[in-house]
Amino acid sequence: MGKNFFKTIITINEVDSTMDFSKKILTKVEPPFIVLADIQKKGRGQHGREWSSKKGGLWLTNVFKITNGIGLSTFFAIPIMRALRKYISDVQVKWPNDIFVSRKKLGGILVEIREDFAFVGIGLNVQNEIPNEIKDTAISLLDICKIGKRDLFNEIINQEEGLLPIFLKEGFKPFKEEYQNNLILLNKDIWIQTDTLINGKVIGVSDNGELLLKCGSEVITIINGTVKSF
Ligand code: BTN
């Protein structure tokens, strides 16, 4: 393991979603592999939301074998943040794995586990325009500086190949401190939607990447949830 972790990189022009395409080819291509698309016609985000995936953005799915997926979705923010930092400084993560630049969402990560395989989708607005209806909350690197899409892709893969073997062996814990240092929510009073709507102050994340929320004198561990306001 280590460098050259991914055996194959499949580049395609247009696809419905790199997530579904990766699952379809799993019987034919040996993991670990990556699928990279120029355009997605039916890109999807977390919670079944639509993910606008026009030409110029980075839309990819990483496929690899996994035995324990705990902390995987929080971990994946680390190689992406490290790669982006080669070019820009103001990069943060909103729990669990939204990538923020200048307090707006630059991209996101979608983790799906099927049998022994992880499908980790990454979507980053690089040279694509942001649709008008999400301009208040989303940002593209196009608005900040000119970064070559291929250069950024290579840097992300480079970071993933260095860090993923550590995650697969040791889990999220070795990355916890770096994650917390870049957590946009740290020390903030937030509202989060779980089974119920909860309010509290973010004090960090656990060794497994769960969000730790202080509510009065209690500390609550959040495994799944959507941050509503921060
Ligand atoms: C989010 O909601 O923040 C996650 C967005 C994930 C988008 C990526 S783009 C590549 C891959 N294919 C998809 O259909 N979605 C993910």
CSV table of C-alpha atoms and ligand atoms in Angstrom, one decimal:
chain,number,residue,atom,x,y,z
A,1,MET,CA,0.0,0.0,0.0
A,2,GLY,CA,1.0,3.6,-0.2
A,3,LYS,CA,1.8,5.4,-3.4
A,4,ASN,CA,0.1,3.9,-6.4
A,5,PHE,CA,-2.7,2.6,-4.1
A,6,PHE,CA,-5.2,3.1,-6.9
A,7,LYS,CA,-4.6,0.6,-9.7
A,8,THR,CA,-6.8,2.2,-12.4
A,9,ILE,CA,-8.2,5.6,-13.1
A,10,ILE,CA,-11.1,5.6,-15.5
A,11,THR,CA,-11.8,8.9,-17.1
A,12,ILE,CA,-15.2,9.4,-18.9
A,13,ASN,CA,-16.8,12.3,-20.6
A,14,GLU,CA,-20.4,12.1,-19.4
A,15,VAL,CA,-22.1,9.8,-17.0
A,16,ASP,CA,-25.3,9.8,-14.9
A,17,SER,CA,-23.3,9.6,-11.6
A,18,THR,CA,-19.8,8.3,-10.9
A,19,MET,CA,-21.3,6.5,-7.9
A,20,ASP,CA,-23.6,4.3,-9.9
A,21,PHE,CA,-21.2,3.9,-12.7
A,22,SER,CA,-18.5,2.6,-10.2
A,23,LYS,CA,-20.9,0.1,-8.8
A,24,LYS,CA,-21.8,-1.1,-12.3
A,25,ILE,CA,-18.2,-1.8,-13.3
A,26,LEU,CA,-17.2,-3.4,-10.0
A,27,THR,CA,-17.4,-6.9,-11.5
A,28,LYS,CA,-15.2,-5.9,-14.4
A,29,VAL,CA,-12.5,-3.6,-12.9
A,30,GLU,CA,-10.4,-4.6,-9.9
A,31,PRO,CA,-10.5,-2.2,-7.0
A,32,PRO,CA,-8.9,0.0,-5.8
A,33,PHE,CA,-9.9,2.3,-8.7
A,34,ILE,CA,-11.2,5.8,-9.4
A,35,VAL,CA,-13.8,7.0,-11.8
A,36,LEU,CA,-13.5,10.6,-13.0
A,37,ALA,CA,-16.2,12.3,-15.1
A,38,ASP,CA,-16.3,15.6,-16.9
A,39,ILE,CA,-20.0,15.9,-16.6
A,40,GLN,CA,-22.6,14.1,-14.5
A,41,LYS,CA,-26.2,14.2,-15.7
A,42,LYS,CA,-27.6,13.0,-12.4
A,43,GLY,CA,-25.0,13.9,-9.8
A,44,ARG,CA,-26.3,13.4,-6.3
A,45,GLY,CA,-25.4,14.7,-2.9
A,46,GLN,CA,-26.1,13.7,0.6
A,47,HIS,CA,-29.7,12.9,1.7
A,48,GLY,CA,-30.7,12.2,-2.0
A,49,ARG,CA,-30.2,15.9,-3.0
A,50,GLU,CA,-29.4,16.8,-6.5
A,51,TRP,CA,-25.7,17.8,-7.1
A,52,SER,CA,-25.1,20.2,-10.0
A,53,SER,CA,-22.2,18.7,-12.0
A,54,LYS,CA,-21.4,20.9,-15.0
A,55,LYS,CA,-18.2,20.8,-17.0
A,56,GLY,CA,-15.2,22.3,-15.2
A,57,GLY,CA,-15.9,20.7,-11.8
A,58,LEU,CA,-14.1,17.7,-10.3
A,59,TRP,CA,-16.5,14.8,-10.0
A,60,LEU,CA,-15.0,11.5,-9.0
A,61,THR,CA,-15.6,8.3,-7.0
A,62,ASN,CA,-12.9,6.3,-5.2
A,63,VAL,CA,-13.6,2.6,-4.8
A,64,PHE,CA,-11.6,0.4,-2.4
A,65,LYS,CA,-12.1,-2.6,-0.1
A,66,ILE,CA,-12.9,-1.8,3.5
A,67,THR,CA,-13.5,-3.8,6.7
A,68,ASN,CA,-14.4,-1.0,9.0
A,69,GLY,CA,-16.0,2.2,7.6
A,70,ILE,CA,-16.3,4.0,11.0
A,71,GLY,CA,-14.9,7.6,10.6
A,72,LEU,CA,-14.4,7.2,6.8
A,73,SER,CA,-16.6,10.2,5.8
A,74,THR,CA,-14.9,12.6,8.3
A,75,PHE,CA,-11.4,11.2,7.3
A,76,PHE,CA,-11.9,12.0,3.6
A,77,ALA,CA,-12.0,15.7,4.3
A,78,ILE,CA,-8.3,15.6,5.4
A,79,PRO,CA,-6.7,14.6,2.0
A,80,ILE,CA,-9.0,17.1,0.2
A,81,MET,CA,-8.2,20.0,2.6
A,82,ARG,CA,-4.4,19.2,2.4
A,83,ALA,CA,-4.6,19.2,-1.5
A,84,LEU,CA,-6.5,22.5,-1.6
A,85,ARG,CA,-4.1,24.1,0.8
A,86,LYS,CA,-1.3,23.8,-1.8
A,87,TYR,CA,-3.2,26.6,-3.6
A,88,ILE,CA,-5.4,28.5,-1.1
A,89,SER,CA,-5.2,29.0,2.7
A,90,ASP,CA,-8.8,29.6,3.8
A,91,VAL,CA,-10.0,25.9,3.7
A,92,GLN,CA,-12.2,24.4,6.4
A,93,VAL,CA,-14.5,21.5,7.0
A,94,LYS,CA,-18.1,21.6,8.2
A,95,TRP,CA,-19.0,18.4,10.0
A,96,PRO,CA,-19.1,15.7,8.7
A,97,ASN,CA,-17.4,16.5,5.4
A,98,ASP,CA,-18.5,19.6,3.6
A,99,ILE,CA,-15.5,21.5,2.3
A,100,PHE,CA,-15.7,25.2,2.9
A,101,VAL,CA,-13.7,28.1,1.4
A,102,SER,CA,-14.3,31.7,2.4
A,103,ARG,CA,-17.3,30.4,4.5
A,104,LYS,CA,-19.0,29.0,1.5
A,105,LYS,CA,-19.4,25.4,0.4
A,106,LEU,CA,-16.8,24.5,-2.3
A,107,GLY,CA,-17.6,20.8,-2.4
A,108,GLY,CA,-18.8,17.7,-0.6
A,109,ILE,CA,-18.2,14.0,-0.1
A,110,LEU,CA,-20.7,11.2,-0.4
A,111,VAL,CA,-19.8,7.9,1.2
A,112,GLU,CA,-21.7,4.7,0.3
A,113,ILE,CA,-20.6,1.3,1.6
A,114,ARG,CA,-21.8,-1.8,-0.2
A,115,GLU,CA,-20.7,-5.2,1.1
A,116,ASP,CA,-16.9,-5.0,1.5
A,117,PHE,CA,-16.4,-1.9,-0.7
A,118,ALA,CA,-16.4,1.8,0.0
A,119,PHE,CA,-17.6,4.2,-2.8
A,120,VAL,CA,-16.4,7.6,-1.8
A,121,GLY,CA,-17.7,10.4,-4.1
A,122,ILE,CA,-16.0,13.7,-4.2
A,123,GLY,CA,-17.5,16.8,-5.8
A,124,LEU,CA,-15.5,20.1,-6.0
A,125,ASN,CA,-16.4,23.3,-7.8
A,126,VAL,CA,-13.2,24.0,-9.6
A,127,GLN,CA,-13.7,25.8,-12.9
A,128,ASN,CA,-17.5,25.5,-13.1
A,129,GLU,CA,-20.0,28.3,-12.6
A,130,ILE,CA,-22.2,28.0,-9.5
A,131,PRO,CA,-25.9,27.9,-10.4
A,132,ASN,CA,-27.7,31.1,-9.4
A,133,GLU,CA,-30.0,29.5,-6.9
A,134,ILE,CA,-27.1,28.3,-4.7
A,135,LYS,CA,-24.8,31.3,-5.1
A,136,ASP,CA,-25.4,32.6,-1.6
A,137,THR,CA,-24.0,29.4,0.0
A,138,ALA,CA,-21.8,27.8,-2.6
A,139,ILE,CA,-18.5,28.9,-4.2
A,140,SER,CA,-16.3,27.8,-7.1
A,141,LEU,CA,-12.5,28.1,-7.2
A,142,LEU,CA,-13.2,30.1,-10.4
A,143,ASP,CA,-14.2,33.0,-8.1
A,144,ILE,CA,-10.9,32.8,-6.2
A,145,CYS,CA,-7.9,31.7,-8.4
A,146,LYS,CA,-7.2,29.7,-11.4
A,147,ILE,CA,-6.3,26.1,-10.5
A,148,GLY,CA,-5.9,23.4,-13.1
A,149,LYS,CA,-8.5,20.8,-12.6
A,150,ARG,CA,-6.0,18.0,-13.5
A,151,ASP,CA,-3.4,19.5,-11.1
A,152,LEU,CA,-5.8,19.5,-8.2
A,153,PHE,CA,-7.0,16.0,-9.1
A,154,ASN,CA,-3.4,14.7,-9.0
A,155,GLU,CA,-2.8,16.4,-5.7
A,156,ILE,CA,-5.9,14.9,-4.2
A,157,ILE,CA,-4.9,11.4,-5.3
A,158,ASN,CA,-1.4,12.0,-4.1
A,159,GLN,CA,-2.7,13.0,-0.6
A,160,GLU,CA,-5.2,10.1,-0.6
A,161,GLU,CA,-2.5,7.6,-1.5
A,162,GLY,CA,-0.4,8.8,1.4
A,163,LEU,CA,-3.2,8.9,4.0
A,164,LEU,CA,-5.7,6.2,3.1
A,165,PRO,CA,-3.4,3.3,4.1
A,166,ILE,CA,-3.0,5.0,7.6
A,167,PHE,CA,-6.8,5.3,7.9
A,168,LEU,CA,-7.4,1.7,6.8
A,169,LYS,CA,-5.0,0.5,9.5
A,170,GLU,CA,-5.6,2.9,12.4
A,171,GLY,CA,-9.0,4.5,11.7
A,172,PHE,CA,-9.9,8.2,12.2
A,173,LYS,CA,-8.0,8.8,15.4
A,174,PRO,CA,-4.6,9.9,13.9
A,175,PHE,CA,-6.5,12.6,12.0
A,176,LYS,CA,-8.7,13.9,14.8
A,177,GLU,CA,-6.5,16.8,15.8
A,178,GLU,CA,-6.0,18.1,12.3
A,179,TYR,CA,-9.8,17.7,11.7
A,180,GLN,CA,-10.7,19.7,14.8
A,181,ASN,CA,-8.2,22.4,14.0
A,182,ASN,CA,-10.0,23.0,10.7
A,183,LEU,CA,-13.5,22.5,11.9
A,184,ILE,CA,-15.6,25.6,11.0
A,185,LEU,CA,-18.1,24.7,13.7
A,186,LEU,CA,-15.6,24.5,16.6
A,187,ASN,CA,-16.8,26.4,19.7
A,188,LYS,CA,-19.9,27.6,17.8
A,189,ASP,CA,-23.4,27.3,19.0
A,190,ILE,CA,-25.3,25.3,16.4
A,191,TRP,CA,-28.6,23.7,15.6
A,192,ILE,CA,-28.5,20.1,14.3
A,193,GLN,CA,-31.2,18.0,12.9
A,194,THR,CA,-31.0,14.4,14.1
A,195,ASP,CA,-34.2,12.5,15.0
A,196,THR,CA,-34.9,15.7,16.9
A,197,LEU,CA,-33.6,19.2,16.5
A,198,ILE,CA,-30.8,19.7,18.9
A,199,ASN,CA,-29.0,22.9,20.0
A,200,GLY,CA,-25.6,23.0,21.6
A,201,LYS,CA,-22.0,24.1,21.5
A,202,VAL,CA,-19.5,22.1,19.3
A,203,ILE,CA,-16.5,21.0,21.5
A,204,GLY,CA,-14.9,18.8,18.9
A,205,VAL,CA,-15.1,15.3,17.4
A,206,SER,CA,-14.6,11.8,18.9
A,207,ASP,CA,-11.9,9.3,17.9
A,208,ASN,CA,-14.5,7.9,15.5
A,209,GLY,CA,-15.3,11.3,13.9
A,210,GLU,CA,-18.7,11.8,15.7
A,211,LEU,CA,-19.6,15.4,16.6
A,212,LEU,CA,-19.4,16.3,20.3
A,213,LEU,CA,-22.0,18.8,21.4
A,214,LYS,CA,-22.2,20.4,24.8
A,215,CYS,CA,-25.8,20.8,25.8
A,216,GLY,CA,-26.1,22.4,29.2
A,217,SER,CA,-23.9,20.2,31.5
A,218,GLU,CA,-24.2,17.2,29.2
A,219,VAL,CA,-22.0,16.2,26.2
A,220,ILE,CA,-23.9,14.6,23.4
A,221,THR,CA,-22.3,12.4,20.7
A,222,ILE,CA,-23.9,12.9,17.3
A,223,ILE,CA,-23.4,10.1,14.8
A,224,ASN,CA,-25.7,11.3,12.0
A,225,GLY,CA,-27.2,14.7,11.5
A,226,THR,CA,-27.5,17.8,9.4
A,227,VAL,CA,-26.2,21.1,10.7
A,228,LYS,CA,-28.9,23.6,10.2
A,229,SER,CA,-27.3,26.8,11.5
A,230,PHE,CA,-24.0,27.8,12.8
B,1,BTN,C1,-22.8,16.6,-0.7
B,1,BTN,O1,-24.0,16.6,-0.7
B,1,BTN,O2,-22.1,17.5,-0.1
B,1,BTN,C2,-22.0,15.5,-1.3
B,1,BTN,C3,-21.7,15.7,-2.8
B,1,BTN,C4,-21.0,14.6,-3.5
B,1,BTN,C5,-21.0,14.9,-5.0
B,1,BTN,C6,-20.1,13.9,-5.7
B,1,BTN,S1,-19.7,14.3,-7.3
B,1,BTN,C7,-19.0,12.8,-7.6
B,1,BTN,C8,-19.9,11.7,-7.0
B,1,BTN,N1,-21.0,11.4,-7.9
B,1,BTN,C9,-22.2,11.8,-7.4
B,1,BTN,O3,-23.3,11.6,-8.0
B,1,BTN,N2,-22.0,12.4,-6.2
B,1,BTN,C10,-20.6,12.5,-5.8
